[in-house]
Coordinates of C-alpha atoms in Angstrom, one line a residue:
X1 CA -34.8 32.7 5.8
X2 CA -32.8 35.3 8.9
X3 CA -33.0 33.9 12.1
X4 CA -35.3 35.1 14.4
X5 CA -34.6 36.8 17.7
X6 CA -36.3 33.4 19.6
X7 CA -34.1 31.3 17.2
X8 CA -30.8 32.9 18.3
X9 CA -31.8 32.4 22.1
X10 CA -32.0 29.3 21.7
X11 CA -29.2 28.6 19.8
X12 CA -26.8 30.1 22.3
X13 CA -28.5 29.2 25.6
X14 CA -29.1 25.1 24.5
X15 CA -33.2 25.3 24.1
X16 CA -34.6 23.2 21.1
X17 CA -33.6 19.8 19.7
X18 CA -29.7 20.6 19.1
X19 CA -29.9 21.8 22.9
X20 CA -31.6 19.1 24.5
X21 CA -29.5 16.7 22.7
X22 CA -26.4 18.6 23.9
X23 CA -28.0 18.4 27.5
X24 CA -28.6 14.7 27.3
X25 CA -24.2 14.3 26.3
X26 CA -23.7 16.7 29.5
X27 CA -25.4 14.2 31.6
X28 CA -22.8 10.2 30.1
X29 CA -20.5 9.7 32.2
X30 CA -16.9 10.6 31.2
X31 CA -15.8 7.3 31.3
X32 CA -18.7 5.9 29.3
X33 CA -17.5 8.6 26.7
X34 CA -13.9 8.0 26.6
X35 CA -14.5 4.5 26.5
X36 CA -16.1 5.1 22.8
X37 CA -13.7 7.7 21.7
X38 CA -11.1 5.0 22.1
X39 CA -12.4 3.0 19.4
X40 CA -12.2 5.6 17.1
X41 CA -10.1 6.4 14.6
X42 CA -8.7 9.8 14.0
X43 CA -11.4 10.7 10.9
X44 CA -14.4 9.6 13.4
X45 CA -13.2 11.4 16.7
X46 CA -12.4 14.9 14.6
X47 CA -16.5 13.9 13.6
X48 CA -17.2 12.8 17.2
X49 CA -15.9 16.3 18.3
X50 CA -18.7 18.2 16.5
X51 CA -21.5 16.5 18.5
X52 CA -21.1 18.0 21.5
X53 CA -18.5 20.3 23.7
X54 CA -18.7 17.7 26.0
X55 CA -17.2 15.3 23.2
X56 CA -15.1 18.2 21.6
X57 CA -13.6 18.4 25.2
X58 CA -13.2 14.6 25.0
X59 CA -11.8 14.1 22.1
X60 CA -9.2 17.2 23.0
X61 CA -7.7 15.3 25.7
X62 CA -7.9 12.2 23.8
X63 CA -5.7 13.9 21.2
X64 CA -3.0 15.5 23.5
X65 CA -2.7 11.8 25.3
X66 CA -2.2 9.7 21.8
X67 CA 1.4 7.8 21.5
X68 CA 0.7 7.4 17.8
X69 CA -0.5 9.7 14.8
X70 CA -0.7 7.7 11.6
X71 CA -2.1 10.6 9.1
X72 CA -1.1 8.0 6.1
X73 CA -4.7 8.4 5.1
X74 CA -4.6 12.4 4.1
X75 CA -2.8 14.1 2.3
X76 CA -2.4 17.2 4.1
X77 CA -1.6 20.8 3.1
X78 CA 1.0 22.3 5.6
X79 CA -1.8 25.2 7.3
X80 CA -3.6 21.3 8.1
X81 CA -1.1 19.3 8.7
X82 CA 0.5 21.8 11.4
X83 CA -3.2 22.0 13.3
X84 CA -3.6 18.4 13.2
X85 CA 0.1 17.4 14.8
X86 CA -0.8 20.7 17.4
X87 CA -3.0 18.6 18.9
X88 CA -1.1 15.4 18.9
X89 CA 2.3 17.3 20.4
X90 CA 3.3 14.2 22.4
X91 CA 3.6 11.3 20.0
X92 CA 5.5 9.0 19.7
X93 CA 4.7 7.3 16.1
X94 CA 3.9 9.9 13.2
X95 CA 3.7 8.7 9.9
X96 CA 2.8 11.3 7.4
X97 CA 1.8 11.6 4.1
X98 CA 3.7 14.7 2.8
X99 CA 2.4 14.7 -1.1
X100 CA 1.1 18.3 -0.6
X101 CA 3.9 19.6 1.6
X102 CA 5.9 22.2 -0.4
X103 CA 8.7 22.9 1.6
X104 CA 11.5 21.3 4.8
X105 CA 10.1 23.8 7.0
X106 CA 6.4 22.7 7.4
X107 CA 8.4 19.2 8.7
X108 CA 11.5 21.0 10.8
X109 CA 8.3 22.2 12.9
X110 CA 7.2 18.9 13.7
X111 CA 10.2 17.5 14.5
X112 CA 10.7 16.8 18.6
X113 CA 13.2 14.7 20.8
X114 CA 10.3 12.5 22.1
X115 CA 9.4 10.8 18.9
X116 CA 10.6 7.7 18.1
X117 CA 9.1 5.8 14.9
X118 CA 9.2 8.4 12.3
X119 CA 7.7 7.8 8.4
X120 CA 7.5 9.9 5.8
X121 CA 5.4 9.3 2.9
X122 CA 5.7 10.7 -1.2
X123 CA 7.9 13.3 0.0
X124 CA 7.9 15.0 -3.8
X125 CA 9.3 18.8 -2.8
X126 CA 11.5 17.4 0.2
X127 CA 14.9 18.5 0.1
X128 CA 17.9 16.0 1.9
X129 CA 18.1 18.8 3.9
X130 CA 15.2 16.9 6.1
X131 CA 17.8 14.0 7.3
X132 CA 20.0 16.5 9.1
X133 CA 17.4 17.8 10.7
X134 CA 16.2 14.4 11.5
X135 CA 19.2 14.1 13.3
X136 CA 19.3 17.3 15.0
X137 CA 15.9 17.7 16.3
X138 CA 15.1 13.5 16.8
X139 CA 17.9 12.2 19.2
X140 CA 15.8 9.2 20.1
X141 CA 14.8 7.5 16.9
X142 CA 14.4 4.0 16.3
X143 CA 12.7 3.6 13.5
X144 CA 12.4 5.4 10.4
X145 CA 11.3 5.5 6.1
X146 CA 11.2 7.9 3.7
X147 CA 10.1 7.9 0.6
X148 CA 12.1 11.0 -1.5
X149 CA 10.4 11.4 -5.6
X150 CA 14.2 11.9 -8.2
X151 CA 16.3 13.6 -6.5
X152 CA 19.8 13.0 -8.5
X153 CA 22.2 14.5 -6.4
X154 CA 24.1 11.1 -5.0
X155 CA 27.0 12.8 -3.4
X156 CA 25.0 15.6 -1.3
X157 CA 22.1 12.6 -0.3
X158 CA 25.4 10.7 0.7
X159 CA 26.3 13.6 2.8
X160 CA 23.0 14.5 4.8
X161 CA 22.8 10.9 5.1
X162 CA 25.6 10.3 7.3
X163 CA 25.6 13.7 9.0
X164 CA 22.0 12.2 10.6
X165 CA 23.5 8.7 11.2
X166 CA 26.0 10.5 13.2
X167 CA 23.3 11.6 15.6
X168 CA 20.8 8.9 16.0
X169 CA 22.5 6.6 17.7
X170 CA 19.3 4.5 19.0
X171 CA 18.4 3.7 15.3
X172 CA 16.7 0.4 14.7
X173 CA 15.1 0.3 11.8
X174 CA 15.7 2.7 8.3
X175 CA 14.1 2.6 5.1
X176 CA 15.2 5.0 2.4
X177 CA 13.5 4.8 -1.0
X178 CA 13.8 7.2 -4.0
X179 CA 11.6 7.2 -6.7
X180 CA 11.6 7.8 -10.3
X181 CA 15.2 7.2 -10.9
X182 CA 17.1 4.8 -12.5
X183 CA 20.7 6.1 -11.1
X184 CA 22.7 5.1 -8.6
X185 CA 21.8 6.8 -5.5
X186 CA 23.1 4.8 -2.5
X187 CA 27.1 4.5 -3.0
X188 CA 26.9 2.4 0.1
X189 CA 30.5 2.2 0.5
X190 CA 31.9 3.2 4.1
X191 CA 28.1 3.4 5.2
X192 CA 29.0 0.7 7.8
X193 CA 31.4 3.1 9.5
X194 CA 28.4 5.5 10.4
X195 CA 25.3 2.7 10.5
X196 CA 24.7 2.8 14.7
X197 CA 25.4 -0.7 16.4
X198 CA 21.6 -0.6 17.0
X199 CA 20.7 -1.2 13.1
X200 CA 18.9 -4.3 12.8
X201 CA 16.7 -3.0 9.7
X202 CA 18.0 -1.8 6.6
X203 CA 15.8 -1.3 3.5
X204 CA 16.9 1.1 0.6
X205 CA 16.6 1.8 -3.0
X206 CA 17.7 2.1 -5.3
X207 CA 21.4 1.2 -5.3
X208 CA 24.4 -1.2 -7.5
X209 CA 24.7 -4.6 -7.0
X210 CA 29.0 -3.9 -6.9
X211 CA 28.2 -0.9 -4.0
X212 CA 26.1 -3.2 -2.0
X213 CA 29.1 -6.4 -2.3
X214 CA 31.2 -4.1 -1.3
X215 CA 29.6 -2.7 2.2
X216 CA 28.3 -6.5 2.8
X217 CA 31.9 -7.7 2.8
X218 CA 32.8 -5.3 5.1
X219 CA 30.4 -6.0 7.6
X220 CA 32.1 -9.4 8.3
X221 CA 35.0 -7.6 10.3
X222 CA 32.0 -5.4 12.4
X223 CA 31.5 -7.6 15.1
X224 CA 28.9 -6.0 16.8
X225 CA 26.8 -5.5 13.4
X226 CA 23.8 -8.1 13.8
X227 CA 21.2 -7.0 11.1
X228 CA 18.3 -9.2 10.6
X229 CA 16.3 -7.8 8.0
X230 CA 17.9 -6.5 4.4
X231 CA 15.9 -4.9 1.1
X232 CA 17.4 -3.7 -1.3
X233 CA 16.4 -3.1 -4.7
X234 CA 19.2 -2.9 -7.4
X235 CA 20.0 -3.2 -11.2
X236 CA 21.2 -6.6 -10.5
X237 CA 21.1 -9.9 -8.6
X238 CA 23.7 -12.7 -8.8
X239 CA 25.5 -15.5 -7.5
X240 CA 28.1 -13.0 -5.6
X241 CA 25.6 -11.0 -4.1
X242 CA 24.3 -13.7 -2.5
X243 CA 27.4 -15.3 -1.4
X244 CA 28.5 -12.3 0.3
X245 CA 25.2 -12.2 1.5
X246 CA 25.1 -15.1 4.1
X247 CA 28.8 -14.9 4.8
X248 CA 28.7 -11.2 6.0
X249 CA 24.6 -11.4 7.2
X250 CA 24.3 -15.1 9.1
X251 CA 21.7 -13.6 11.8
X252 CA 19.0 -12.7 8.9
X253 CA 15.3 -13.4 9.6
X254 CA 14.5 -11.2 6.5
X255 CA 15.8 -11.4 2.9
X256 CA 14.2 -9.4 0.6
X257 CA 16.0 -8.1 -3.0
X258 CA 14.6 -7.1 -6.1
X259 CA 16.7 -5.9 -9.4
X260 CA 15.5 -3.8 -12.3
X261 CA 17.8 -5.0 -15.1
X262 CA 17.9 -2.1 -18.0
X263 CA 19.2 -5.4 -20.5
X264 CA 19.4 -8.6 -20.2
X265 CA 22.2 -9.6 -18.0
X266 CA 25.0 -11.4 -18.6
X267 CA 25.2 -15.3 -17.9
X268 CA 28.8 -14.8 -15.8
X269 CA 26.9 -12.3 -13.6
X270 CA 23.4 -13.5 -13.0
X271 CA 22.0 -15.7 -10.2
X272 CA 21.9 -19.6 -10.6
X273 CA 21.0 -22.1 -8.6
X274 CA 24.6 -21.9 -6.7
X275 CA 23.1 -19.1 -5.1
X276 CA 19.7 -19.6 -4.2
X277 CA 21.8 -22.8 -2.6
X278 CA 24.0 -20.8 -0.7
X279 CA 20.6 -19.8 1.9
X280 CA 21.0 -22.6 3.7
X281 CA 23.4 -21.0 5.9
X282 CA 20.8 -18.3 6.9
X283 CA 19.3 -20.7 9.7
X284 CA 17.3 -18.0 11.0
X285 CA 15.4 -16.8 7.3
X286 CA 11.3 -16.9 7.4
X287 CA 11.0 -13.8 4.8
X288 CA 12.5 -14.3 1.4
X289 CA 11.4 -12.3 -1.4
X290 CA 13.2 -12.5 -5.0
X291 CA 12.0 -10.5 -7.3
X292 CA 13.2 -9.9 -11.3
X293 CA 11.2 -6.8 -12.6
X294 CA 10.2 -6.0 -15.7
X295 CA 9.4 -2.1 -14.8
X296 CA 12.8 -1.2 -17.3
X297 CA 13.6 -4.7 -19.5
X298 CA 11.6 -7.9 -19.9
X299 CA 14.3 -10.2 -18.3
X300 CA 14.1 -13.6 -16.2
X301 CA 16.1 -15.7 -14.5
X302 CA 17.1 -17.4 -17.4
X303 CA 19.5 -20.0 -15.0
X304 CA 17.4 -21.0 -12.4
X305 CA 15.7 -24.0 -13.1
X306 CA 13.6 -27.0 -10.9
X307 CA 17.1 -27.7 -8.9
X308 CA 17.5 -24.6 -7.6
X309 CA 14.1 -24.5 -6.1
X310 CA 14.8 -28.3 -4.4
X311 CA 17.7 -27.1 -3.4
X312 CA 16.5 -23.8 -1.6
X313 CA 13.0 -25.9 -0.5
X314 CA 15.6 -28.4 1.1
X315 CA 18.1 -25.7 3.2
X316 CA 14.9 -23.4 3.8
X317 CA 12.3 -25.3 5.3
X318 CA 11.7 -23.0 8.1
X319 CA 10.5 -20.3 5.8
X320 CA 7.1 -18.5 6.0
X321 CA 7.2 -15.9 3.6
X322 CA 8.0 -16.6 0.4
X323 CA 7.7 -14.4 -2.8
X324 CA 9.3 -14.8 -6.1
X325 CA 9.6 -12.9 -9.4
X326 CA 10.4 -13.8 -12.8
X327 CA 11.5 -17.7 -12.8
X328 CA 11.0 -18.6 -15.8
X329 CA 13.1 -21.5 -15.8
X330 CA 10.7 -23.3 -13.4
X331 CA 7.9 -25.5 -13.5
X332 CA 5.0 -26.4 -11.3
X333 CA 7.9 -29.1 -9.2
X334 CA 9.8 -26.3 -8.7
X335 CA 7.4 -24.4 -6.9
X336 CA 5.5 -27.1 -5.6
X337 CA 8.5 -28.3 -3.2
X338 CA 8.6 -24.7 -1.8
X339 CA 4.8 -25.2 -0.7
X340 CA 6.0 -29.2 0.3
X341 CA 8.6 -28.5 2.5
X342 CA 7.7 -24.9 4.3
X343 CA 5.5 -26.6 6.8
X344 CA 4.9 -22.7 8.7
X345 CA 4.6 -21.2 5.6
X346 CA 1.9 -18.2 5.6
X347 CA 2.2 -15.9 2.8
X348 CA 3.4 -17.6 -0.9
X349 CA 3.1 -15.1 -3.7
X350 CA 5.0 -16.2 -7.6
X351 CA 5.4 -13.7 -10.1
X352 CA 5.6 -14.0 -13.9
X353 CA 6.1 -17.4 -14.7
X354 CA 5.3 -18.6 -17.5
X355 CA 5.9 -22.7 -16.6
X356 CA 3.8 -22.3 -13.4
X357 CA 0.7 -24.5 -14.3
X358 CA -2.5 -26.4 -12.0
X359 CA 0.1 -29.4 -11.6
X360 CA 1.7 -28.0 -8.8
X361 CA -1.2 -27.6 -7.0
X362 CA -3.0 -31.4 -7.9
X363 CA -1.8 -33.1 -4.7
X364 CA -2.1 -31.0 -1.7
X365 CA -1.8 -33.6 0.6
X366 CA 1.5 -32.6 3.8
X367 CA 1.4 -29.3 2.3
X368 CA 0.4 -26.7 6.0
X369 CA -2.5 -25.9 6.0
X370 CA -1.4 -22.4 7.6
X371 CA -1.3 -20.1 4.3
X372 CA -2.9 -17.1 4.6
X373 CA -2.2 -15.5 1.5
X374 CA -1.8 -16.8 -2.0
X375 CA -0.5 -15.0 -5.1
X376 CA -0.2 -16.3 -8.1
X377 CA 0.2 -13.2 -10.5
X378 CA 0.5 -13.0 -14.4
X379 CA 1.2 -16.9 -14.3
X380 CA -0.7 -17.6 -17.8
X381 CA -0.6 -21.8 -17.4
X382 CA -2.9 -21.5 -14.8
X383 CA -6.4 -22.5 -14.8
X384 CA -9.5 -22.4 -12.7
X385 CA -8.3 -26.2 -11.6
X386 CA -5.3 -25.1 -9.6
X387 CA -8.1 -23.1 -7.2
X388 CA -9.7 -27.0 -6.7
X389 CA -7.5 -27.8 -3.4
X390 CA -8.2 -24.0 -1.7
X391 CA -10.7 -25.1 0.2
X392 CA -8.5 -27.1 2.1
X393 CA -7.0 -23.7 3.4
X394 CA -9.5 -23.3 5.5
X395 CA -7.8 -19.6 6.7
X396 CA -6.8 -18.3 3.6
X397 CA -7.3 -14.7 3.6
X398 CA -6.0 -13.2 0.6
X399 CA -5.9 -14.8 -3.1
X400 CA -4.6 -13.1 -5.7
X401 CA -4.7 -14.5 -9.0
X402 CA -4.1 -11.3 -11.1
X403 CA -3.2 -11.4 -15.2
X404 CA -3.6 -14.8 -15.0
X405 CA -6.0 -14.9 -17.8
X406 CA -6.9 -18.6 -18.0
X407 CA -9.0 -18.7 -14.4
X408 CA -12.9 -19.2 -15.2
X409 CA -16.2 -19.1 -13.8
X410 CA -15.2 -22.4 -12.1
X411 CA -12.7 -20.9 -10.1
X412 CA -15.7 -18.9 -8.5
X413 CA -17.2 -21.8 -7.3
X414 CA -13.9 -23.6 -5.6
X415 CA -13.2 -19.8 -3.6
X416 CA -16.8 -19.2 -2.7
X417 CA -16.1 -21.8 -0.1
X418 CA -12.9 -19.7 1.9
X419 CA -15.3 -18.2 4.5
X420 CA -12.2 -16.6 5.5
X421 CA -11.3 -14.7 2.2
X422 CA -10.9 -11.0 2.6
X423 CA -9.0 -9.7 -0.3
X424 CA -9.9 -11.3 -3.5
X425 CA -8.0 -10.3 -7.1
X426 CA -9.2 -12.0 -10.2
X427 CA -8.1 -9.0 -12.6
X428 CA -8.2 -10.0 -16.2
X429 CA -10.1 -13.6 -15.4
X430 CA -12.1 -14.8 -17.8
X431 CA -15.1 -15.0 -15.6
X432 CA -19.2 -14.1 -16.8
X433 CA -21.9 -12.9 -14.8
X434 CA -22.8 -16.2 -13.7
X435 CA -19.4 -16.7 -11.7
X436 CA -20.0 -13.4 -10.0
X437 CA -23.3 -15.1 -8.7
X438 CA -21.5 -18.5 -7.9
X439 CA -19.5 -15.8 -6.0
X440 CA -22.1 -13.6 -4.6
X441 CA -24.0 -16.6 -3.1
X442 CA -21.0 -17.6 -1.3
X443 CA -21.8 -15.5 1.7
X444 CA -18.0 -14.4 2.0
X445 CA -17.0 -11.4 4.5
X446 CA -14.9 -10.2 1.2
X447 CA -13.5 -6.3 2.0
X448 CA -11.4 -5.8 -1.2
X449 CA -12.4 -7.3 -4.6
X450 CA -10.3 -6.5 -8.0
X451 CA -12.2 -7.9 -10.7
X452 CA -10.5 -5.3 -13.5
X453 CA -10.0 -6.2 -16.9
X454 CA -12.8 -8.6 -16.6
X455 CA -14.9 -8.2 -19.9
X456 CA -16.9 -10.7 -20.0
X457 CA -18.7 -9.4 -17.1
X458 CA -21.3 -7.0 -17.3
X459 CA -23.9 -5.1 -15.2
X460 CA -26.2 -7.9 -14.1
X461 CA -23.5 -9.7 -12.8
X462 CA -22.9 -6.7 -10.4
X463 CA -26.5 -6.8 -9.2
X464 CA -25.8 -10.7 -8.9
X465 CA -22.7 -10.3 -6.5
X466 CA -24.7 -7.6 -4.5
X467 CA -28.4 -9.8 -4.4
X468 CA -29.4 -10.7 -1.5
X469 CA -27.8 -8.7 0.8
X470 CA -25.3 -11.4 1.6
X471 CA -22.3 -10.4 3.8
X472 CA -20.4 -8.1 1.2
X473 CA -22.4 -5.7 1.1
X474 CA -21.3 -5.0 4.8
X475 CA -18.4 -5.9 4.4
X476 CA -16.6 -4.6 0.7
X477 CA -14.6 -1.6 1.2
X478 CA -12.6 -1.6 -1.6
X479 CA -14.1 -2.4 -5.2
X480 CA -11.8 -2.2 -8.5
X481 CA -14.1 -2.4 -12.0
X482 CA -12.0 -0.4 -14.1
X483 CA -11.4 -1.9 -18.2
X484 CA -14.9 -3.5 -18.3
X485 CA -17.1 -1.8 -21.0
X486 CA -19.7 -3.7 -19.6
X487 CA -20.1 -1.2 -16.8
X488 CA -22.2 1.2 -17.4
X489 CA -24.7 3.5 -14.9
X490 CA -26.3 0.6 -13.7
X491 CA -24.0 -1.2 -12.5
X492 CA -22.4 1.7 -10.7
X493 CA -26.3 2.4 -9.4
X494 CA -26.2 -1.1 -7.9
X495 CA -22.9 -0.9 -6.3
X496 CA -23.7 2.6 -5.0
X497 CA -27.0 0.9 -3.5
X498 CA -25.9 -2.4 -2.1
X499 CA -22.1 -1.5 -1.3
X500 CA -23.3 -0.2 2.4
X501 CA -19.1 0.1 3.2
X502 CA -17.4 1.3 0.2
X503 CA -14.6 3.6 0.3
X504 CA -12.6 2.4 -2.8
X505 CA -13.8 3.0 -6.2
X506 CA -11.7 2.6 -9.2
X507 CA -14.2 3.1 -12.2
X508 CA -10.8 3.8 -14.7
X509 CA -11.4 2.9 -18.3
X510 CA -15.2 2.5 -17.5
X511 CA -16.5 4.2 -21.3
X512 CA -20.4 3.8 -20.4
X513 CA -20.4 5.8 -16.8
X514 CA -21.8 9.2 -16.9
X515 CA -22.4 12.3 -15.2
X516 CA -25.6 10.4 -13.7
X517 CA -23.6 7.7 -12.4
X518 CA -21.4 10.2 -10.6
X519 CA -24.9 11.8 -9.1
X520 CA -26.0 8.4 -7.4
X521 CA -21.9 8.2 -5.9
X522 CA -23.5 11.3 -4.2
X523 CA -26.7 10.5 -3.2
X524 CA -25.9 6.7 -1.4
X525 CA -28.9 5.9 -0.1
X526 CA -28.1 5.3 4.0
X527 CA -25.1 5.4 3.7
X528 CA -24.5 8.7 5.3
X529 CA -21.9 6.6 7.8
X530 CA -19.6 5.8 5.4
X531 CA -18.4 8.3 3.2
X532 CA -16.2 8.1 -0.1
X533 CA -12.8 8.6 0.5
X534 CA -10.8 7.4 -3.0
X535 CA -12.6 7.5 -6.6
X536 CA -10.8 6.9 -9.4
X537 CA -12.4 8.0 -13.1
X538 CA -9.3 8.1 -15.3
X539 CA -10.3 7.8 -18.9
X540 CA -14.0 7.6 -18.0
X541 CA -14.7 9.5 -21.8
X542 CA -18.3 10.0 -20.8
X543 CA -18.0 11.9 -17.7
X544 CA -18.7 15.6 -19.0
X545 CA -16.6 18.6 -17.4
X546 CA -20.4 20.0 -15.8
X547 CA -19.0 18.1 -12.9
X548 CA -17.2 20.4 -11.9
X549 CA -20.1 22.1 -10.3
X550 CA -21.0 19.0 -8.7
X551 CA -17.8 19.4 -6.3
X552 CA -17.8 23.1 -6.5
X553 CA -20.6 23.0 -3.7
X554 CA -18.7 21.3 -0.1
X555 CA -21.8 18.7 0.6
X556 CA -21.5 16.7 -2.0
X557 CA -18.0 14.0 -1.7
X558 CA -17.8 15.1 1.5
X559 CA -15.8 12.6 2.8
X560 CA -13.6 12.9 -0.4
X561 CA -9.7 12.5 0.5
X562 CA -8.7 11.5 -3.4
X563 CA -10.0 12.0 -6.5
X564 CA -8.2 10.7 -10.2
X565 CA -9.7 13.0 -13.6
X566 CA -6.9 12.1 -15.6
X567 CA -7.8 12.0 -20.0
X568 CA -11.5 12.9 -18.8
X569 CA -12.9 16.4 -19.7
X570 CA -12.8 17.5 -15.9
X571 CA -8.8 18.0 -17.0
X572 CA -10.1 20.9 -18.8
X573 CA -11.3 22.8 -15.6
X574 CA -8.1 22.4 -13.6
X575 CA -8.5 25.8 -12.7
X576 CA -11.8 25.8 -10.9
X577 CA -10.1 22.5 -9.0
X578 CA -8.2 25.2 -7.0
X579 CA -11.5 26.4 -5.9
X580 CA -12.5 23.2 -5.0
X581 CA -9.2 22.4 -3.3
X582 CA -9.0 25.4 -1.1
X583 CA -12.5 24.7 0.2
X584 CA -11.0 21.1 0.8
X585 CA -7.3 21.0 1.7
X586 CA -7.3 17.2 2.9
X587 CA -8.4 16.9 -1.0
X588 CA -5.9 15.0 -3.7
X589 CA -7.2 15.8 -7.4
X590 CA -4.9 13.2 -9.5
X591 CA -5.0 15.0 -13.0
X592 CA -1.9 11.8 -14.1
X593 CA -2.7 8.8 -14.1
X594 CA -1.8 7.0 -10.8
X595 CA -3.8 4.4 -8.9
X596 CA -6.1 5.1 -5.9
X597 CA -4.3 7.1 -3.5
X598 CA -1.5 8.2 -6.0
X599 CA 0.9 4.9 -4.0
X600 CA 2.6 4.4 -7.8
X601 CA 3.2 7.5 -9.8
X602 CA 3.4 10.6 -6.6
X603 CA 6.8 10.8 -8.0
X604 CA 5.7 12.4 -11.1
X605 CA 3.8 14.7 -10.5
X606 CA 4.8 18.6 -11.4
X607 CA 3.4 20.0 -8.3
X608 CA 2.0 18.5 -5.8
X609 CA 0.0 15.8 -8.1
X610 CA -3.3 18.6 -8.1

């Protein structure tokens, strides 16, 4: 119906309900409005700006005074990025998701000399020229992180990197990752000549072991170089690498090494117990991560056994964070020695251990109770009995047993006593609906829950989990129920109704979820203040391409930032999604198989992920 003259008059003069509301806002003291706005995140601030002229003015002033801007949760196109950053011109810290940024000039325009902390994520279309520009425009930069995608011009990269390093003399932390390539991008030889004296943290991937040994060894002759944190992704981790690291970098506080072998490493070049023993020289070490990845080849550290772990725990008792992956010759005795020797241990993670059994956790007397995070991934011998002693860790916030297929319902009885638990990952566990009922009765403040691949859980179990308005109904923000054949529209209805704080939902490979479930999510009752931001529908084969009509309307899923529709009929409507994305410049539609938010896989996107 067309607006009448009286309606228009009320709109412009402030009469009517909207005008009364705005008039009331005008009467609020400015310091109260400012105090409230300071507690909001960026998205909430943008919403508040639409409430009234007073709030709009206050938000504009607040944005202009922000010292830090984190846009990692938004994949903005170039125009939107320019629009947002122009309102936060004085920010000293910038974090930007560049997945939809198509050329370097979009980033050039936001680089200024006042920036001291810069993180550029998912740079799928940026060239190495961006490095030179950063050096020229951000001379006061202290912390820098960038993620490139699939470039294979190592000499050009090195040239641009050196140009940048020569102009940012205050740099303290440098992190460069190049995803989607196995080539030796980082030839670090002679790099030590150009690293600023202020650098204390260095993270590079990928590079080769022999390059790394060469330049780290040369650092021994540079008295001013005092690196405290080193993180490398290599082709191989060897004793020679460890010996060189400890001799050249005795002040290390953090050491993070991952290798990705293409073939079985030779016995002569591999890591042994001797290499681990060398770490006792690093008396300041508090964070240690050594991982042999299986990305390219199912290799493991075959020359490290329990003795190596005993030597490590004896020489590095001050460790607070330990991550060990691929140590298939180490048994429960070796891993247990770490738990008993490191009295300040806060994080402990073991990946792909075929010999880690329940006995490692059998007698926890004397083990530090400071543990906050425990991750035991793909350890096939672990059962629920390993979790029996967990109740003694009264501060545990993260528990991850993904890939441990012998974990079953009794485990949930132990977990339900962990009143501080915020993140729980039980992927592929042998739990049932009854187990979820136990977890629900535990009334835990869980914010992130993953039960992907728990094939014995059905819609009934989802109902048990959220029964009775437990804490989880108010705290759960991220839920993964992918690869669960027992989940259908009924389970999604329970989730959409009960999980009031839900923002991330993964339904990949849920074959019985239909269009009706999507309409339920759109109409989430009483949850309009907390909207879905990321939704993964990969390989949900019962969804029809008619769903595109739901997305073409701007009202449904108005908070959605990321949508995964790979291997569904919606792929046939790829052209229509251009219309959807034009109306929602913050939305990324992924037609590949990426996990939520394209955290892994974005480097293979052909065109900005959609």
